[in-house]
C-alpha cells in the first residue's frame, strides 16, 4: 500500500495536534525538490518545547514514524520543527 504526501502531512498534523496546548495554531508546510520532501512544523511558541521534547525525543519519534511511512520516490522525507529564536532583553 502506498501513502501519499497529503496523507503524511495529515498524519504529522494529527500527531502534533495531540501533544500541543494550542492545536488550532498547528501548521504543517510542505515543500519538495529533487532531494525529497520537507515538512516544516509550525506551532505556538509555548508549544515548541512540547513538540521537541526532552533531548528531542518527541521530534525523533515523529520522524521515525514518518520515515516508516515514506513513499518512494522521493526517497528522502524530512520533518523540521520551526523553533522561534529566543532573544534575551538587554543582550
PDB file of C-alpha atoms in Angstrom:
ATOM      1  CA  UNK A   1       0.000   0.000   0.000  1.00  0.00           C
ATOM      2  CA  UNK A   2       1.327   3.389  -0.973  1.00  0.00           C
ATOM      3  CA  UNK A   3       0.843   6.531   1.079  1.00  0.00           C
ATOM      4  CA  UNK A   4       0.519   9.986  -0.443  1.00  0.00           C
ATOM      5  CA  UNK A   5       2.281  13.176   0.608  1.00  0.00           C
ATOM      6  CA  UNK A   6      -1.017  14.662   1.761  1.00  0.00           C
ATOM      7  CA  UNK A   7      -1.650  11.607   3.962  1.00  0.00           C
ATOM      8  CA  UNK A   8       1.803  12.029   5.513  1.00  0.00           C
ATOM      9  CA  UNK A   9       1.078  15.713   6.139  1.00  0.00           C
ATOM     10  CA  UNK A  10      -2.264  14.836   7.725  1.00  0.00           C
ATOM     11  CA  UNK A  11      -0.578  12.233   9.951  1.00  0.00           C
ATOM     12  CA  UNK A  12       2.027  14.755  11.160  1.00  0.00           C
ATOM     13  CA  UNK A  13      -0.719  17.312  11.797  1.00  0.00           C
ATOM     14  CA  UNK A  14      -2.749  14.876  13.911  1.00  0.00           C
ATOM     15  CA  UNK A  15       0.285  13.718  15.913  1.00  0.00           C
ATOM     16  CA  UNK A  16       1.381  17.278  16.680  1.00  0.00           C
ATOM     17  CA  UNK A  17      -2.151  18.486  17.485  1.00  0.00           C
ATOM     18  CA  UNK A  18      -2.407  15.650  20.003  1.00  0.00           C
ATOM     19  CA  UNK A  19       0.525  16.891  22.085  1.00  0.00           C
ATOM     20  CA  UNK A  20       0.234  20.688  21.969  1.00  0.00           C
ATOM     21  CA  UNK A  21      -1.762  23.085  24.095  1.00  0.00           C
ATOM     22  CA  UNK A  22      -2.841  25.211  21.104  1.00  0.00           C
ATOM     23  CA  UNK A  23      -3.866  22.715  18.388  1.00  0.00           C
ATOM     24  CA  UNK A  24      -5.605  25.396  16.335  1.00  0.00           C
ATOM     25  CA  UNK A  25      -2.209  27.031  15.719  1.00  0.00           C
ATOM     26  CA  UNK A  26      -0.523  23.941  14.246  1.00  0.00           C
ATOM     27  CA  UNK A  27       0.557  24.490  10.652  1.00  0.00           C
ATOM     28  CA  UNK A  28       2.464  21.985   8.557  1.00  0.00           C
ATOM     29  CA  UNK A  29       4.096  23.397   5.423  1.00  0.00           C
ATOM     30  CA  UNK A  30       5.260  21.003   2.726  1.00  0.00           C
ATOM     31  CA  UNK A  31       7.958  21.692   0.179  1.00  0.00           C
ATOM     32  CA  UNK A  32       9.651  19.332  -2.203  1.00  0.00           C
ATOM     33  CA  UNK A  33      12.587  19.340  -4.556  1.00  0.00           C
ATOM     34  CA  UNK A  34      14.779  16.796  -6.311  1.00  0.00           C
ATOM     35  CA  UNK A  35      16.227  15.774  -2.911  1.00  0.00           C
ATOM     36  CA  UNK A  36      12.883  14.851  -1.354  1.00  0.00           C
ATOM     37  CA  UNK A  37      10.073  16.258   0.779  1.00  0.00           C
ATOM     38  CA  UNK A  38      10.375  18.623   3.743  1.00  0.00           C
ATOM     39  CA  UNK A  39       7.561  19.032   6.255  1.00  0.00           C
ATOM     40  CA  UNK A  40       8.034  22.204   8.321  1.00  0.00           C
ATOM     41  CA  UNK A  41       6.065  22.089  11.583  1.00  0.00           C
ATOM     42  CA  UNK A  42       4.978  25.465  12.978  1.00  0.00           C
ATOM     43  CA  UNK A  43       3.328  25.709  16.405  1.00  0.00           C
ATOM     44  CA  UNK A  44       2.522  28.315  19.036  1.00  0.00           C
ATOM     45  CA  UNK A  45       5.795  29.466  20.693  1.00  0.00           C
ATOM     46  CA  UNK A  46       4.630  27.999  24.001  1.00  0.00           C
ATOM     47  CA  UNK A  47       4.236  24.578  22.389  1.00  0.00           C
ATOM     48  CA  UNK A  48       7.681  24.352  20.800  1.00  0.00           C
ATOM     49  CA  UNK A  49       9.162  22.552  23.800  1.00  0.00           C
ATOM     50  CA  UNK A  50       6.301  20.051  23.842  1.00  0.00           C
ATOM     51  CA  UNK A  51       6.841  19.175  20.191  1.00  0.00           C
ATOM     52  CA  UNK A  52      10.610  18.897  20.515  1.00  0.00           C
ATOM     53  CA  UNK A  53      10.517  17.042  23.830  1.00  0.00           C
ATOM     54  CA  UNK A  54      13.340  16.407  26.269  1.00  0.00           C
ATOM     55  CA  UNK A  55      16.535  15.835  24.281  1.00  0.00           C
ATOM     56  CA  UNK A  56      14.438  15.853  21.091  1.00  0.00           C
ATOM     57  CA  UNK A  57      12.771  12.548  21.877  1.00  0.00           C
ATOM     58  CA  UNK A  58       9.287  13.613  20.698  1.00  0.00           C
ATOM     59  CA  UNK A  59      10.514  15.057  17.420  1.00  0.00           C
ATOM     60  CA  UNK A  60      12.639  11.982  16.781  1.00  0.00           C
ATOM     61  CA  UNK A  61       9.626   9.733  17.408  1.00  0.00           C
ATOM     62  CA  UNK A  62       7.565  11.710  14.866  1.00  0.00           C
ATOM     63  CA  UNK A  63      10.433  11.434  12.366  1.00  0.00           C
ATOM     64  CA  UNK A  64      10.709   7.666  12.899  1.00  0.00           C
ATOM     65  CA  UNK A  65       7.003   7.181  12.249  1.00  0.00           C
ATOM     66  CA  UNK A  66       7.109   9.304   9.096  1.00  0.00           C
ATOM     67  CA  UNK A  67      10.223   7.522   7.823  1.00  0.00           C
ATOM     68  CA  UNK A  68       8.446   4.201   8.292  1.00  0.00           C
ATOM     69  CA  UNK A  69       5.538   5.528   6.198  1.00  0.00           C
ATOM     70  CA  UNK A  70       7.573   7.206   3.482  1.00  0.00           C
ATOM     71  CA  UNK A  71       6.891   6.836  -0.174  1.00  0.00           C
ATOM     72  CA  UNK A  72       9.392   6.427  -2.951  1.00  0.00           C
ATOM     73  CA  UNK A  73      10.379   8.326  -4.951  1.00  0.00           C
ATOM     74  CA  UNK A  74      11.424  10.641  -3.437  1.00  0.00           C
ATOM     75  CA  UNK A  75      13.472   8.575  -1.050  1.00  0.00           C
ATOM     76  CA  UNK A  76      14.108  11.342   1.460  1.00  0.00           C
ATOM     77  CA  UNK A  77      11.442  12.709   3.799  1.00  0.00           C
ATOM     78  CA  UNK A  78      12.416  15.285   6.436  1.00  0.00           C
ATOM     79  CA  UNK A  79      10.476  16.768   9.346  1.00  0.00           C
ATOM     80  CA  UNK A  80      11.733  20.035  10.807  1.00  0.00           C
ATOM     81  CA  UNK A  81      10.340  21.982  13.766  1.00  0.00           C
ATOM     82  CA  UNK A  82      10.253  25.731  13.167  1.00  0.00           C
ATOM     83  CA  UNK A  83      11.514  26.868  16.556  1.00  0.00           C
ATOM     84  CA  UNK A  84      11.431  30.639  17.049  1.00  0.00           C
ATOM     85  CA  UNK A  85      14.776  32.108  18.001  1.00  0.00           C
ATOM     86  CA  UNK A  86      14.992  33.251  21.586  1.00  0.00           C
ATOM     87  CA  UNK A  87      16.282  36.706  22.294  1.00  0.00           C
ATOM     88  CA  UNK A  88      17.121  37.990  25.714  1.00  0.00           C
ATOM     89  CA  UNK A  89      16.294  41.563  26.606  1.00  0.00           C
ATOM     90  CA  UNK A  90      19.365  43.687  27.056  1.00  0.00           C
ATOM     91  CA  UNK A  91      21.841  41.255  25.476  1.00  0.00           C
TER      92      UNK A  91
END
